Short mmCIF file of N, CA and C in Angstrom, two decimals:
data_model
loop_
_atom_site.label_atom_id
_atom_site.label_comp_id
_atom_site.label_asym_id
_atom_site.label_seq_id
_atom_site.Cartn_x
_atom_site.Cartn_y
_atom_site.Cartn_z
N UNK A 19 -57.02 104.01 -2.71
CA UNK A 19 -58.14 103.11 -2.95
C UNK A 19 -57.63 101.67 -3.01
N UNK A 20 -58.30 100.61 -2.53
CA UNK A 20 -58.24 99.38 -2.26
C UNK A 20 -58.28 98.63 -3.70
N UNK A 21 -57.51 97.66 -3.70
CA UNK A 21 -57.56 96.90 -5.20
C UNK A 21 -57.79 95.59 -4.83
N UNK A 22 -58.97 94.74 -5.63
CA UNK A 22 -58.85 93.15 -4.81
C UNK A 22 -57.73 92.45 -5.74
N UNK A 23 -57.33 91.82 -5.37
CA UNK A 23 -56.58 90.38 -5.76
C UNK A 23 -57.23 89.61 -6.35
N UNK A 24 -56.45 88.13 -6.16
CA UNK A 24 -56.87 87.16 -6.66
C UNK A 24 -56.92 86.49 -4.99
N UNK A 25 -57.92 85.26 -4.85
CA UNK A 25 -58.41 84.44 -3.86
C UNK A 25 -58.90 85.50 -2.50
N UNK A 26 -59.45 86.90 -2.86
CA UNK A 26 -60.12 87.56 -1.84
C UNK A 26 -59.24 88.30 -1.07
N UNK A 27 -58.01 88.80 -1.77
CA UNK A 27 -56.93 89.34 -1.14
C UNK A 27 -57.29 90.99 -1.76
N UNK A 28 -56.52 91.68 -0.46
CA UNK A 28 -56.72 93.19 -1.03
C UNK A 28 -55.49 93.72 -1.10
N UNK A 29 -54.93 94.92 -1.84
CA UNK A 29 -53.81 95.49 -2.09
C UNK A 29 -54.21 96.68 -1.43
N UNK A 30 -53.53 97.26 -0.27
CA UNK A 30 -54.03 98.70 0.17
C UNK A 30 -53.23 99.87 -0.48
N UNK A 31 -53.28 100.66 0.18
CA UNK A 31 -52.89 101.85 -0.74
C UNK A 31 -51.26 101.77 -0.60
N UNK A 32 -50.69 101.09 0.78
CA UNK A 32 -49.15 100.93 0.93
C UNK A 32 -48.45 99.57 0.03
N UNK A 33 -49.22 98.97 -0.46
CA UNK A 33 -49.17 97.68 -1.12
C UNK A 33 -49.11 96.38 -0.29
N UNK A 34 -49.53 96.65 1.05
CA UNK A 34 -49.35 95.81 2.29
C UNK A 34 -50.94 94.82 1.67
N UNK A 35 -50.51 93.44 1.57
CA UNK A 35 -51.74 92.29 1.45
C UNK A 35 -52.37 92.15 2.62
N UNK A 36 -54.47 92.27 2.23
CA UNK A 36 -54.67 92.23 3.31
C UNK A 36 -55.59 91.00 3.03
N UNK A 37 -55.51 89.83 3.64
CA UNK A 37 -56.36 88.59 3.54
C UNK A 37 -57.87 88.96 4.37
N UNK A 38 -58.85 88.03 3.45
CA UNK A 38 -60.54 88.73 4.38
C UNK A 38 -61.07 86.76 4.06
N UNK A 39 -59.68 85.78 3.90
CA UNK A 39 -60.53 84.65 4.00
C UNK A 39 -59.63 83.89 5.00
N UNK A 40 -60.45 82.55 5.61
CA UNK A 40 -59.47 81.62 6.15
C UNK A 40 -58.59 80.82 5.01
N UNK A 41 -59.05 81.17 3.69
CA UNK A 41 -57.74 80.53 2.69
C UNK A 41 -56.79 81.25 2.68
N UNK A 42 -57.18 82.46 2.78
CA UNK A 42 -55.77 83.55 2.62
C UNK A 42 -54.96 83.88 4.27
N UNK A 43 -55.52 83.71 5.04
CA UNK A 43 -55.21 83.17 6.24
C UNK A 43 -54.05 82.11 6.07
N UNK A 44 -53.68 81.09 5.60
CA UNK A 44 -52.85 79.98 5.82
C UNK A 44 -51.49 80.29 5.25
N UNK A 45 -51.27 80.98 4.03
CA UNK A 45 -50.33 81.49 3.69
C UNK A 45 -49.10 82.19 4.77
N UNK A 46 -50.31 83.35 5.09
CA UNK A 46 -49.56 84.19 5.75
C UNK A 46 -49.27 83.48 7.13
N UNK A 47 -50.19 82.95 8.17
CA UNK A 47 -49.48 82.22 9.44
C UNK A 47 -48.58 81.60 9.21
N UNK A 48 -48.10 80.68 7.61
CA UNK A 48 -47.56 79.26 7.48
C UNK A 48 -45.96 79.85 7.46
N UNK A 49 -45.78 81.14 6.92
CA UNK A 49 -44.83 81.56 6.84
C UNK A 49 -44.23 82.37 8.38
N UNK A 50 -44.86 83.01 8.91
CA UNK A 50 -44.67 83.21 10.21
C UNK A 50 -44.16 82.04 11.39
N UNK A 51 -45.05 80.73 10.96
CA UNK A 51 -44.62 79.45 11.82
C UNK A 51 -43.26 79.03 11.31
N UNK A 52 -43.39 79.03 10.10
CA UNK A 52 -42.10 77.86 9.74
C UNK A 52 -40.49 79.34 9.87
N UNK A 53 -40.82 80.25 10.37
CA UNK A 53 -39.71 80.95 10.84
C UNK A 53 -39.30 80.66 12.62
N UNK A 54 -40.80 80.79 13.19
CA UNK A 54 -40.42 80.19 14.53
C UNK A 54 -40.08 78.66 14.79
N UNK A 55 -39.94 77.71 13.44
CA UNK A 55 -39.77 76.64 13.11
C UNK A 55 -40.88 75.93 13.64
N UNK A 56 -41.40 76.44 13.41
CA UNK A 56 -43.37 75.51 13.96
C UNK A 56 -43.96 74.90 12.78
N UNK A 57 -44.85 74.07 12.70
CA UNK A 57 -45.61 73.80 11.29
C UNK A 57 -46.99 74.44 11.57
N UNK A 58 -47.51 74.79 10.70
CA UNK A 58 -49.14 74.77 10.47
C UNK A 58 -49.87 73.98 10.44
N UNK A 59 -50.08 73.27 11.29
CA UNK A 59 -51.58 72.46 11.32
C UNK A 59 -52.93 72.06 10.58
N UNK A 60 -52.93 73.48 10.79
CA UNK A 60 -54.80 73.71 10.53
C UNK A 60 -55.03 75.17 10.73
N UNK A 61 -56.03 75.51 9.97
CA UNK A 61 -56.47 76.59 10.26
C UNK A 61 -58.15 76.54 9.98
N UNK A 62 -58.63 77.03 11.36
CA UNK A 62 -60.54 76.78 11.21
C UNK A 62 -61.09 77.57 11.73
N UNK A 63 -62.19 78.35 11.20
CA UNK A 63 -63.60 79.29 11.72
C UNK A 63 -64.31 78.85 11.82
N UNK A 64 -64.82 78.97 13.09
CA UNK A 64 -65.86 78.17 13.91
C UNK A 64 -67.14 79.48 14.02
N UNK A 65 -67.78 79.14 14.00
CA UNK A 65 -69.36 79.79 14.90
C UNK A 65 -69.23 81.11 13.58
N UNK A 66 -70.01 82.20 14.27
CA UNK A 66 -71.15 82.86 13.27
C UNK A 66 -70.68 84.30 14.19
N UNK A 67 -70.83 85.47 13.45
CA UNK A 67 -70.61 87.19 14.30
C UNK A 67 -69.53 87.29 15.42
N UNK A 68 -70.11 88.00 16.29
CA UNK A 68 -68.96 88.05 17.18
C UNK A 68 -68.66 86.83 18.09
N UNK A 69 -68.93 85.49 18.03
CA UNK A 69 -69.00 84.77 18.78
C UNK A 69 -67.85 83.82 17.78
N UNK A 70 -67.63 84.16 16.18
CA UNK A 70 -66.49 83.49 15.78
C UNK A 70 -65.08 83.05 16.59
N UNK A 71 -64.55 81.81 16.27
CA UNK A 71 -63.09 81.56 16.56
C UNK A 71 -62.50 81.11 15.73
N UNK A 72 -61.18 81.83 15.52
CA UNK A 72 -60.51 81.20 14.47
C UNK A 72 -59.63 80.56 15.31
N UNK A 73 -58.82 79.28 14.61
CA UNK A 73 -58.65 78.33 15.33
C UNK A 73 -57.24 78.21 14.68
N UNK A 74 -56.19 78.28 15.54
CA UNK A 74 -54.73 78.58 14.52
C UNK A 74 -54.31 77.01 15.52
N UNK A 75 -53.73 75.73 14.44
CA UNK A 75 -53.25 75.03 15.36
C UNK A 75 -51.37 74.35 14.98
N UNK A 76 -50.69 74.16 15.27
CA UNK A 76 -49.38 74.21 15.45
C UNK A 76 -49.04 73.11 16.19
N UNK A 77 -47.85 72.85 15.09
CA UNK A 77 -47.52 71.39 16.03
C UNK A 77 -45.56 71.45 15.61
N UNK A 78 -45.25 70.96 16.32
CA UNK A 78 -43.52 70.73 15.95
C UNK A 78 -42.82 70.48 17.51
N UNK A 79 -41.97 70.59 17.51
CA UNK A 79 -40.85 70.45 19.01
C UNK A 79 -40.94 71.50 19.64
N UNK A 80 -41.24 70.78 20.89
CA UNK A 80 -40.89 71.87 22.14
C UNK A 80 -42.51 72.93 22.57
N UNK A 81 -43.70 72.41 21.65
CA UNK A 81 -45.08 73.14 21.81
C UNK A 81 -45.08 72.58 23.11
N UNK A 82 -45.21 73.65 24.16
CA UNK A 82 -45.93 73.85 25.27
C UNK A 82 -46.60 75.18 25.62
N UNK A 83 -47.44 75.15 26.99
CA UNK A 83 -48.35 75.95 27.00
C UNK A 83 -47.60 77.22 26.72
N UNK A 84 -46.03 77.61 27.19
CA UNK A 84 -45.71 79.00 27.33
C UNK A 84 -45.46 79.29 25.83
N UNK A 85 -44.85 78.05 24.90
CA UNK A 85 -44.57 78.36 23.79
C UNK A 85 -45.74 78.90 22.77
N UNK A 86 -46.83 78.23 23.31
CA UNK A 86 -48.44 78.58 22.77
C UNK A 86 -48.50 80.03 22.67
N UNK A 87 -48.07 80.42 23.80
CA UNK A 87 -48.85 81.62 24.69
C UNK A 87 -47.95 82.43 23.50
N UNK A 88 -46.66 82.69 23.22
CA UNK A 88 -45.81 83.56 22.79
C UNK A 88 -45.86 83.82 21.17
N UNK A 89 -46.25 82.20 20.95
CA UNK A 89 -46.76 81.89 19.23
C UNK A 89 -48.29 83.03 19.08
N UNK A 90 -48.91 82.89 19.84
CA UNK A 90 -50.16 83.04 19.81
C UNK A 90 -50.43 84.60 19.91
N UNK A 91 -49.65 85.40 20.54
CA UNK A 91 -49.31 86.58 20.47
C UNK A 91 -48.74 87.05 19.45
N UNK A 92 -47.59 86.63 18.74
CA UNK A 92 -47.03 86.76 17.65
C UNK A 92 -48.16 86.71 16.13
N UNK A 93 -48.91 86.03 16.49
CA UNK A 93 -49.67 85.37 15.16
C UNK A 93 -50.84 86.55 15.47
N UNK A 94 -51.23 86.87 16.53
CA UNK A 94 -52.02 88.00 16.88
C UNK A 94 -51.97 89.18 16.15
N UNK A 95 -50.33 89.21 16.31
CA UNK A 95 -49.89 90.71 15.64
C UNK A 95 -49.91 90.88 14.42
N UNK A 96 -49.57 89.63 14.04
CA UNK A 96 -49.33 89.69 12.67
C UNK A 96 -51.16 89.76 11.76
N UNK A 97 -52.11 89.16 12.52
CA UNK A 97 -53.35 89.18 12.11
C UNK A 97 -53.90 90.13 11.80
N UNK A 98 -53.21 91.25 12.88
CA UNK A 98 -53.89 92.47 13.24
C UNK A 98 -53.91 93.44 11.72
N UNK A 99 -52.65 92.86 11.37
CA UNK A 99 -51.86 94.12 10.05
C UNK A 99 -52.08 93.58 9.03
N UNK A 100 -52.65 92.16 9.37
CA UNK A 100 -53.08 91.35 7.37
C UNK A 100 -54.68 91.01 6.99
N UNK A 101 -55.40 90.87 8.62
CA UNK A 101 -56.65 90.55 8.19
C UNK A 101 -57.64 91.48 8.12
N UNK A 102 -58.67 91.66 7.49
CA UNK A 102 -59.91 92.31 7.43
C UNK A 102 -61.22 91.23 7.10
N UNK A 103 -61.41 90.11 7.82
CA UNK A 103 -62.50 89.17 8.23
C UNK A 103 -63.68 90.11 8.46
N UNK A 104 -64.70 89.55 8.18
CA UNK A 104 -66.02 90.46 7.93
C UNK A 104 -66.46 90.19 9.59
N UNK A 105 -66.00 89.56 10.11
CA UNK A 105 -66.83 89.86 11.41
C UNK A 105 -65.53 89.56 12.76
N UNK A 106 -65.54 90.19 13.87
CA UNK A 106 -64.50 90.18 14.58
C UNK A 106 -64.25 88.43 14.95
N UNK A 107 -63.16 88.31 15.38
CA UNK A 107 -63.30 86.77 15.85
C UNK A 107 -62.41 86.54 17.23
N UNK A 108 -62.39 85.66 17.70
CA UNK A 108 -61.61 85.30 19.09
C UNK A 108 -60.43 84.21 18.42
N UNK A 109 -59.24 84.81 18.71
CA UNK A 109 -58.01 84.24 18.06
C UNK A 109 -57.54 82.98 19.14
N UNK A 110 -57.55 81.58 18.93
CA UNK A 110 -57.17 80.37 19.83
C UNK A 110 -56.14 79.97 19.07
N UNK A 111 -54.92 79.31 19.26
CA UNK A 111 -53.64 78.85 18.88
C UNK A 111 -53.61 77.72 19.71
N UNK A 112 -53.31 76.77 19.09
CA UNK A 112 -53.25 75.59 20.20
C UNK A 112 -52.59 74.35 19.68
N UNK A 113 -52.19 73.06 19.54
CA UNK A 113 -51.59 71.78 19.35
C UNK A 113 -52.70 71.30 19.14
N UNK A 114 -52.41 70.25 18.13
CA UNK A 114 -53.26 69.15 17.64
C UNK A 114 -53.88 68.31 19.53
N UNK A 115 -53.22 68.19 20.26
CA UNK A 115 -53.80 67.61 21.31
C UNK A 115 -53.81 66.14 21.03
N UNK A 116 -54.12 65.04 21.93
CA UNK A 116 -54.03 63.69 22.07
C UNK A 116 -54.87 63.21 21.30
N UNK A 117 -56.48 63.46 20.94
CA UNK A 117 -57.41 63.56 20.12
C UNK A 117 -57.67 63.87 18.94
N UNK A 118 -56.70 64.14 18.42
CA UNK A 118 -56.98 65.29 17.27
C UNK A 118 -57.56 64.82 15.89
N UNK A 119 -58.38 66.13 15.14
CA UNK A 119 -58.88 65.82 14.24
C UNK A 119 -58.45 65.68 12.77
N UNK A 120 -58.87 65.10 11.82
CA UNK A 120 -57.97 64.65 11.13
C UNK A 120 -58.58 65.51 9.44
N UNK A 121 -58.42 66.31 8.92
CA UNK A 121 -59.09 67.02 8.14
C UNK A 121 -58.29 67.22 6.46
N UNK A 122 -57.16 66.88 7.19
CA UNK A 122 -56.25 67.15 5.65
C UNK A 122 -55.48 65.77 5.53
N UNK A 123 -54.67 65.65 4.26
CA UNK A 123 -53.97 63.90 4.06
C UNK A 123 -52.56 63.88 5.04
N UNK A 124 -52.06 64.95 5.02
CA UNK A 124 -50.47 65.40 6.18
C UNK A 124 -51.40 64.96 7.39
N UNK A 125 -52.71 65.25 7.65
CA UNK A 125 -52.94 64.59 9.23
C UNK A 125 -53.23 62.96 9.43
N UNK A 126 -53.62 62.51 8.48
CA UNK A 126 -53.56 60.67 8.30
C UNK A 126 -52.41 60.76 8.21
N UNK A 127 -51.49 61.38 7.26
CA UNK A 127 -49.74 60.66 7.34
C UNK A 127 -49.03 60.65 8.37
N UNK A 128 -49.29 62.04 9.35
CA UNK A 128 -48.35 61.91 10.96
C UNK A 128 -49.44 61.13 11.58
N UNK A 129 -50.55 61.05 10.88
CA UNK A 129 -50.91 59.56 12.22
C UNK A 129 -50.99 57.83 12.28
N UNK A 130 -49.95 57.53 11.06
CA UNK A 130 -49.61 56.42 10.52
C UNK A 130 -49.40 55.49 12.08
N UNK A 131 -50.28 54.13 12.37
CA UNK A 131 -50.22 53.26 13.56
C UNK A 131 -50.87 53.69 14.39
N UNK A 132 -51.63 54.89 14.38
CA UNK A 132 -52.85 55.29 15.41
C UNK A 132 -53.77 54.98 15.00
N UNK A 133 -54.95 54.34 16.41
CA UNK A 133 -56.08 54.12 16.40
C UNK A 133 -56.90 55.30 15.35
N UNK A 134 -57.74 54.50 14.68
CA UNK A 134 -58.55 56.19 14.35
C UNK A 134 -60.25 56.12 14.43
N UNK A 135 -60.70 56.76 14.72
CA UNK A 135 -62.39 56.62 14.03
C UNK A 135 -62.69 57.47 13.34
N UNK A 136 -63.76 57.12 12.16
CA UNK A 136 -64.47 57.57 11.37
C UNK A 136 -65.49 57.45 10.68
N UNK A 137 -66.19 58.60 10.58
CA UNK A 137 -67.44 58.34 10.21
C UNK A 137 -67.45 58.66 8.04
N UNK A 138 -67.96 57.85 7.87
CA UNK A 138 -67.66 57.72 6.39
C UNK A 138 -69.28 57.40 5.24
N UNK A 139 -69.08 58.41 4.03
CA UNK A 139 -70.34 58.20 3.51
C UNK A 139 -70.21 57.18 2.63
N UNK A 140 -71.51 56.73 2.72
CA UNK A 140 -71.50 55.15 1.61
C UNK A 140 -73.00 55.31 1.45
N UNK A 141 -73.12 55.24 0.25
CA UNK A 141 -74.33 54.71 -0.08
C UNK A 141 -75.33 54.21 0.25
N UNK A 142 -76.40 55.38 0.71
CA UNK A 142 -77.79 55.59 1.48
C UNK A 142 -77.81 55.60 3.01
N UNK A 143 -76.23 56.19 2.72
CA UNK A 143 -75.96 56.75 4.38
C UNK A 143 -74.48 56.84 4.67
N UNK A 144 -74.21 56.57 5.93
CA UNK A 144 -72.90 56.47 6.44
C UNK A 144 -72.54 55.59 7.32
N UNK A 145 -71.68 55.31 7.91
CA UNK A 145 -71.02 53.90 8.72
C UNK A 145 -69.92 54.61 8.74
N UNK A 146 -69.31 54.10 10.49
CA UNK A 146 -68.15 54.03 11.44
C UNK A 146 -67.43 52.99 11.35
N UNK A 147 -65.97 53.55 10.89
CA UNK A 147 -65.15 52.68 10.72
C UNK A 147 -64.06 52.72 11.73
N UNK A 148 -63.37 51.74 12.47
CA UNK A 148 -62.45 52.27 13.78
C UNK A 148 -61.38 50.97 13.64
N UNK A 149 -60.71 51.52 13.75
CA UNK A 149 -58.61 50.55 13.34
C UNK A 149 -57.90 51.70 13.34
N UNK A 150 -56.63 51.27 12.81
CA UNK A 150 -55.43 51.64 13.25
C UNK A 150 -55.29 52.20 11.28
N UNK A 151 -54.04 53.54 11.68
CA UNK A 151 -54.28 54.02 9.23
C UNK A 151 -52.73 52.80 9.76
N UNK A 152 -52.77 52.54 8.30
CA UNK A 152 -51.59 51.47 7.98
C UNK A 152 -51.05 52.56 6.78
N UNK A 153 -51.93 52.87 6.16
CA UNK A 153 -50.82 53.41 5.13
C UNK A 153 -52.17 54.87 5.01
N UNK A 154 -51.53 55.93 4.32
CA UNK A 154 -51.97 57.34 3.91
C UNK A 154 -51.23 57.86 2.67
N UNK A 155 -51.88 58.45 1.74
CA UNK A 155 -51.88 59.18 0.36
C UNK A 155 -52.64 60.34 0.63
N UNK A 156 -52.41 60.95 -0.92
CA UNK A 156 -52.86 61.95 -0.87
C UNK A 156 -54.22 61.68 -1.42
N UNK A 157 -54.63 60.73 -1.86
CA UNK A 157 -56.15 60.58 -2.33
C UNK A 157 -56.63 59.91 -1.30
N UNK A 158 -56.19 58.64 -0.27
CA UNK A 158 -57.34 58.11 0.57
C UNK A 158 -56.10 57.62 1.38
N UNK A 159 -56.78 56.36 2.40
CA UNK A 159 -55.95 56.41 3.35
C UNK A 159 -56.50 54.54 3.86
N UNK A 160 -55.82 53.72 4.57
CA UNK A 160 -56.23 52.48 4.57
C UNK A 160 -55.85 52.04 6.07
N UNK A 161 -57.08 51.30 6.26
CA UNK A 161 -57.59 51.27 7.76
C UNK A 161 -57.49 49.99 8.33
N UNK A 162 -56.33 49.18 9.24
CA UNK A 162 -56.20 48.10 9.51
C UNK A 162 -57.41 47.61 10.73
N UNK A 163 -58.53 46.66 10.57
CA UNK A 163 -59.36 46.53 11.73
C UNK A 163 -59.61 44.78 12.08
N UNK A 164 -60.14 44.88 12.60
CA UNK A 164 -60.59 43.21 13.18
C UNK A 164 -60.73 42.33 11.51
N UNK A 165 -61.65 43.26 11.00
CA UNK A 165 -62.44 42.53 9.54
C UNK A 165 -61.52 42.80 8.27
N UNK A 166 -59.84 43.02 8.98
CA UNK A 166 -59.28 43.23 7.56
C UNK A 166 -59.15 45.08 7.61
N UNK A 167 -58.38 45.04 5.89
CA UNK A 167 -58.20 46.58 6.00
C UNK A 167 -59.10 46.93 4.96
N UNK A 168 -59.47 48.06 5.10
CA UNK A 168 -60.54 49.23 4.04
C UNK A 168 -59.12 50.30 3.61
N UNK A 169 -59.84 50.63 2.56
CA UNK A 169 -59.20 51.96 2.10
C UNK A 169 -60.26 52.64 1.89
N UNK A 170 -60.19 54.03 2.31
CA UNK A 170 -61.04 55.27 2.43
C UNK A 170 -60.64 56.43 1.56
N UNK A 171 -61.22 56.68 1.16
CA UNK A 171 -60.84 57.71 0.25
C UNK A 171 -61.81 59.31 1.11
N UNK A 172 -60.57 60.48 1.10
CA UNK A 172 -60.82 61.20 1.76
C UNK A 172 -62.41 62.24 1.85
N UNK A 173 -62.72 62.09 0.12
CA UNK A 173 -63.42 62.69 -0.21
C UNK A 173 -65.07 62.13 0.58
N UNK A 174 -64.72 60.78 0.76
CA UNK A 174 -65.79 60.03 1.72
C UNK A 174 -65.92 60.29 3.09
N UNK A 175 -64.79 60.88 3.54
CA UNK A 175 -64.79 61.24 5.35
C UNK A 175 -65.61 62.18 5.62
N UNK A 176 -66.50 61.87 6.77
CA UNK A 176 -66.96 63.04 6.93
C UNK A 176 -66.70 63.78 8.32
N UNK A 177 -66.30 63.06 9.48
CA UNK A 177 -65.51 63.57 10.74
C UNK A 177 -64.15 62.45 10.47
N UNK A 178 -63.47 62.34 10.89
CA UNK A 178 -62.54 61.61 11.45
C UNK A 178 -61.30 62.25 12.70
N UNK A 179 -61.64 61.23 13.51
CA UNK A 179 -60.49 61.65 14.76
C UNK A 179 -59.41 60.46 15.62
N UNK A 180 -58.42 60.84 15.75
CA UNK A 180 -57.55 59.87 16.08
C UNK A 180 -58.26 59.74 17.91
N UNK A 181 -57.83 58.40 18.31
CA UNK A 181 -58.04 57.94 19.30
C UNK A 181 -57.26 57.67 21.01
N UNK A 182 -57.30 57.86 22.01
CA UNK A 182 -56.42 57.79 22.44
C UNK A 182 -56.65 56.98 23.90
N UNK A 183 -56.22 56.05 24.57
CA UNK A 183 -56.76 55.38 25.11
C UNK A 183 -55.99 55.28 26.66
N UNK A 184 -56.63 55.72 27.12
CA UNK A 184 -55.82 55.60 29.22
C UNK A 184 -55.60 54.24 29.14
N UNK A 185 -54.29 53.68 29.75
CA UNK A 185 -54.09 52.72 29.89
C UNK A 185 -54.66 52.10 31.70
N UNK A 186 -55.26 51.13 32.08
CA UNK A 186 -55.10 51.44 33.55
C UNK A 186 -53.90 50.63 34.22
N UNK A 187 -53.68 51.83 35.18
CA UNK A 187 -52.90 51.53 35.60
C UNK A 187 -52.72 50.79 36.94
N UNK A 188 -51.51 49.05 36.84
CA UNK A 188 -52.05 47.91 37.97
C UNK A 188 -52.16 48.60 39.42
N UNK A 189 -52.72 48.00 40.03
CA UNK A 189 -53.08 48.14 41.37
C UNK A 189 -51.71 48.21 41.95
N UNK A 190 -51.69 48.69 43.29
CA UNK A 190 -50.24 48.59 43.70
C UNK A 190 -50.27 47.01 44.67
N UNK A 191 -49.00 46.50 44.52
CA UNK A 191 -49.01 45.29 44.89
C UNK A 191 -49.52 44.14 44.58
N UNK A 192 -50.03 44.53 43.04
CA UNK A 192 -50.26 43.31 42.65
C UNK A 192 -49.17 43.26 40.81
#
């Protein structure tokens, strides 16, 4: 017979932990990555029944597509034997990407001198703020722009995503 835990974890009858949240989810990938020397990113469930994705994302040296592909299999297996999620999901592994979103304070800190935008709540609504983070904490984060810098405090964000901009490139011969 099954025993719950603490944070939605189950003890099975072999004593093998079986996670049924995306909190208990992060543990177990984070330790799997930082053996293939990868970091953990993020971890996100998207959409509703069988149309869920959980969203495993990974960032460190040497992420490319094949390294994806092999991480992503690995993290598969390991899902297979720890999770019991109430509804099936479609497993994606992937890199923060050129764009990426910014959801925790470790993602303002590796993006210290990047452009960023964000949408931010203030009082009887919200407003877009867009500069470059100058500095990041673990409580808020401060935004160098035309009008000077803001400090944001995280609990106010409500999207934020780093920016990334094609340069064009000169004509030939000139």
């Amino acid at each position: 017979m099954d025993q719950v835990g603490a944070f939605g974890t189950h003890l099975n009858c072999c004593g093998v932990t079986q996670v049924t949240t995306v909190a208990d989810i992060w543990p177990v990938v984070e330790d799997y990555l930082t053996a293939e020397h990868l970091e953990l990113d993020d971890v996100e469930l998207s959409g509703r029944g069988p149309g869920q994705v959980l969203r495993i994302v990974v960032d460190g040296k040497g992420v490319d597509v094949e390294r994806l592909a092999e991480v992503s299999r690995g993290v598969s297996r390991l899902l297979d034997h720890t999770t019991e999620l109430d509804d099936p999901y479609q497993l994606e592994v992937t890199s923060p990407g050129l764009e990426r979103k910014l959801r925790l304070p470790s993602h303002y800190m590796k993006s210290l001198g990047r452009e960023v935008v964000a949408k931010v709540a203030v009082e009887g609504g919200k407003t877009t703020v867009r500069g470059v983070i100058a500095d990041a904490g673990e409580t808020s984060f401060t935004i160098d722009a035309d009008g000077g810098s803001r400090v944001v405090n995280y609990e106010d964000v409500l999207t934020a995503n780093t920016v990334f901009r094609w340069e064009k490139a000169p004509k030939p011969g000139h």
